[in-house]
PDB file of C-alpha atoms in Angstrom:
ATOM      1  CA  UNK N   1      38.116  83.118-164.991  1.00  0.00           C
ATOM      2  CA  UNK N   2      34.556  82.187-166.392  1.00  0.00           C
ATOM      3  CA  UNK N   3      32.532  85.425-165.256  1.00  0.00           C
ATOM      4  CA  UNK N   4      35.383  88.091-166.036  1.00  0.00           C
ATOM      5  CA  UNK N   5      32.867  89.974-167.908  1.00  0.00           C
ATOM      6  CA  UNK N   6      30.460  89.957-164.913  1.00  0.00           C
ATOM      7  CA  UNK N   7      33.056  90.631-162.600  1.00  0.00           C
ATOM      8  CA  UNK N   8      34.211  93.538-164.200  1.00  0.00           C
ATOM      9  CA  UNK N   9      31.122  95.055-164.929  1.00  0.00           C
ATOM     10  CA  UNK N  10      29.817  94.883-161.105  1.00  0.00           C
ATOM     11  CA  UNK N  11      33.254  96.573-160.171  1.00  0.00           C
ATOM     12  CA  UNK N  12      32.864  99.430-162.555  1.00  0.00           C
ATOM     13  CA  UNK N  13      29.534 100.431-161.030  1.00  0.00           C
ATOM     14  CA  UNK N  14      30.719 100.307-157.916  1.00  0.00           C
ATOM     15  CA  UNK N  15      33.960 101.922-158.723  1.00  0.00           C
ATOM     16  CA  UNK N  16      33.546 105.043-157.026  1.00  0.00           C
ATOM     17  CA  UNK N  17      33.077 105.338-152.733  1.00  0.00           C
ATOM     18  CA  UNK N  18      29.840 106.958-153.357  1.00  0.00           C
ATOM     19  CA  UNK N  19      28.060 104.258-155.762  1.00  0.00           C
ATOM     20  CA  UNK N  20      29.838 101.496-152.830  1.00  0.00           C
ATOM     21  CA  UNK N  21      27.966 103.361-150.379  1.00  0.00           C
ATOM     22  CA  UNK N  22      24.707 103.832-152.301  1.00  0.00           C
ATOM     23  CA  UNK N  23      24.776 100.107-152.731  1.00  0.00           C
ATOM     24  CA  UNK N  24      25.257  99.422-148.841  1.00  0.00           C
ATOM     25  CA  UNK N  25      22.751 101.886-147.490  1.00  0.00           C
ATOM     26  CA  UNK N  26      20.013  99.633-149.955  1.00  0.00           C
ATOM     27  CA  UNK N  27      21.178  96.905-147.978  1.00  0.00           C
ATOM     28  CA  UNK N  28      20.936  98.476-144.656  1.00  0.00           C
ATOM     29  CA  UNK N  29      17.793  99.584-145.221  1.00  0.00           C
ATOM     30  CA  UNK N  30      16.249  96.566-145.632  1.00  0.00           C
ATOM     31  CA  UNK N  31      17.077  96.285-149.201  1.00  0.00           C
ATOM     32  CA  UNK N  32      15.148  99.234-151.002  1.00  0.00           C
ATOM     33  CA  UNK N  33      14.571 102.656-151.069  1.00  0.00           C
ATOM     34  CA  UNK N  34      12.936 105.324-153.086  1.00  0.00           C
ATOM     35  CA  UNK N  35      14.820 107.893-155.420  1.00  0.00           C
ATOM     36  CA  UNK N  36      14.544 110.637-153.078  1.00  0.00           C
ATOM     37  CA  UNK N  37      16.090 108.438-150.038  1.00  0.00           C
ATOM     38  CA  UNK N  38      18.987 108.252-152.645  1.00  0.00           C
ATOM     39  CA  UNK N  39      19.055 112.057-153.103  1.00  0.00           C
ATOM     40  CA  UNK N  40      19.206 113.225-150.061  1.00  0.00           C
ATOM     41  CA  UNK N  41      21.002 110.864-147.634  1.00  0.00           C
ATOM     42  CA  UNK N  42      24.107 111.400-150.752  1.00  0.00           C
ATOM     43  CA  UNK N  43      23.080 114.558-151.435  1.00  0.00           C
ATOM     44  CA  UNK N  44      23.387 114.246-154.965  1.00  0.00           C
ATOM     45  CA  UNK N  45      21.498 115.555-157.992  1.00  0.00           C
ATOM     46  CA  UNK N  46      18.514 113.792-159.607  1.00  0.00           C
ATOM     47  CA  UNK N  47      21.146 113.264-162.914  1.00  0.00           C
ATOM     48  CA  UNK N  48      23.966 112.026-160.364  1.00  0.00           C
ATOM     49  CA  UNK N  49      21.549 109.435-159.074  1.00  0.00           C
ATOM     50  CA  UNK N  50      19.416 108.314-162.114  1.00  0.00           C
ATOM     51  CA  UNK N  51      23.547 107.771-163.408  1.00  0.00           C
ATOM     52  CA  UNK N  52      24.570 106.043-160.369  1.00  0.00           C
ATOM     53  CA  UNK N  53      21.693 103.704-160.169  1.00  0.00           C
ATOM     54  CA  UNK N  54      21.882 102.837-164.248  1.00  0.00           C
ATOM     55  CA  UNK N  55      25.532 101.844-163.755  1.00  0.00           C
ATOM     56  CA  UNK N  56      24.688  99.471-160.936  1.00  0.00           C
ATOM     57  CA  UNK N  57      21.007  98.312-162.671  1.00  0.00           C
ATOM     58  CA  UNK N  58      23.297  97.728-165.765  1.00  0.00           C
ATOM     59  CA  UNK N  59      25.391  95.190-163.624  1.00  0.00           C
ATOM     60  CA  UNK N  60      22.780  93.479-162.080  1.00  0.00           C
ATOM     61  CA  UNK N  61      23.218  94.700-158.394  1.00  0.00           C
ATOM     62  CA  UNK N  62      19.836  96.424-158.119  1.00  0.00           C
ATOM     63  CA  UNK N  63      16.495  96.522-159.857  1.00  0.00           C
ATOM     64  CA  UNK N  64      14.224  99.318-160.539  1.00  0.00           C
ATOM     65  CA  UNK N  65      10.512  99.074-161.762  1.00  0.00           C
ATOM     66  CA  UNK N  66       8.652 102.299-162.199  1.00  0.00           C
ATOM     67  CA  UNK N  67       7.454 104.223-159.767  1.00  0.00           C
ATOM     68  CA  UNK N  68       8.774 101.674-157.180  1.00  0.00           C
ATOM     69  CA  UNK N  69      11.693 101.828-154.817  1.00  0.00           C
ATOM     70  CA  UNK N  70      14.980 100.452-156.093  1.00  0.00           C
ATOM     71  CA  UNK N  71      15.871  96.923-154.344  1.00  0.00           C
ATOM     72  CA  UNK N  72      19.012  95.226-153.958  1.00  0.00           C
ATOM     73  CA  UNK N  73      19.651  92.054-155.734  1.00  0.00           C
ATOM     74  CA  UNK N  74      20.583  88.815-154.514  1.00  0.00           C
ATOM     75  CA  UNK N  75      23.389  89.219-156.743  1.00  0.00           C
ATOM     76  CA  UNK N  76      23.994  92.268-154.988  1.00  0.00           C
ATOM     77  CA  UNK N  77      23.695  91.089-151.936  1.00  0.00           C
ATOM     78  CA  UNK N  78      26.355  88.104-152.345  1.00  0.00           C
ATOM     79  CA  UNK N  79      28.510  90.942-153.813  1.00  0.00           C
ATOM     80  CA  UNK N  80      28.347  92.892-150.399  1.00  0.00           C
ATOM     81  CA  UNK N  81      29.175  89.989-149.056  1.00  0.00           C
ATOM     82  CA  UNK N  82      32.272  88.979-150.879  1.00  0.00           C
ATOM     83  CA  UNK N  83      33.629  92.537-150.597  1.00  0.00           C
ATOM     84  CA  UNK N  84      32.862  92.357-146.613  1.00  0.00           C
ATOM     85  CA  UNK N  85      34.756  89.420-146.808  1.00  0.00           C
ATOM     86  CA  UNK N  86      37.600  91.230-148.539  1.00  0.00           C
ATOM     87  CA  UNK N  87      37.571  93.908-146.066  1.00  0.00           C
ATOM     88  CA  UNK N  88      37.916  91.711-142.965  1.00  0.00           C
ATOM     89  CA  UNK N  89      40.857  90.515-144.610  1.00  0.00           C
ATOM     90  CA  UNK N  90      42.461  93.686-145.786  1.00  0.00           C
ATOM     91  CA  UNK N  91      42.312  94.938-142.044  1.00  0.00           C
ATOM     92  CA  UNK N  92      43.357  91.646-140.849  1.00  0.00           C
ATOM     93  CA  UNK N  93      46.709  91.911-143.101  1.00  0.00           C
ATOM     94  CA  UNK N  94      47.418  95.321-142.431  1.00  0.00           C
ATOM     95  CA  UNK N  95      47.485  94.886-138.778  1.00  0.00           C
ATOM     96  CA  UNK N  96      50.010  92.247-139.453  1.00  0.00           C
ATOM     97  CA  UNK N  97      52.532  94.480-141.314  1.00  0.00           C
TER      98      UNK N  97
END
């Protein structure tokens, strides 16, 4: 596979439910959202975010400039996509068993 690397890295900062989540509420809310949104709707430390967000900045999923809300990437976006995708199918198969 050509983007293993890629892959792999966008999985990791994903890899726990609340990072997945972080990642969809961005999307849901129109693709940004200030540090404090982040805080409270996860009620999570300022250290638990600034980590979470650096994992998923690190991968490419989201962007951060200074003093500006973070915003999904398209990158991001395509990977909600592919995991919706994933999840359509997961139900779909399980219903079958």
């Amino acid at each position: 596979m050509k983007n293993q690397k890629v892959i792999a890295k966008m999985l990791y900062a994903v890899g726990h439910e609340e990072r997945l989540s972080m990642l969809i509420f961005l999307e849901n809310k129109g693709g940004k959202a200030i540090f404090t949104e982040l805080q409270v709707k996860f009620k999570l430390s300022q250290s638990q975010v600034k980590r979470y967000t650096k994992k998923m900045i690190a991968a490419g999923l989201i962007d951060h400039e200074s003093r500006k809300p973070y915003k999904i990437t398209e990158l991001g976006k395509l990977f909600l996509k592919t995991i919706e995708e994933l999840n359509k199918n997961i139900t779909q198969l399980s219903t079958e068993i």
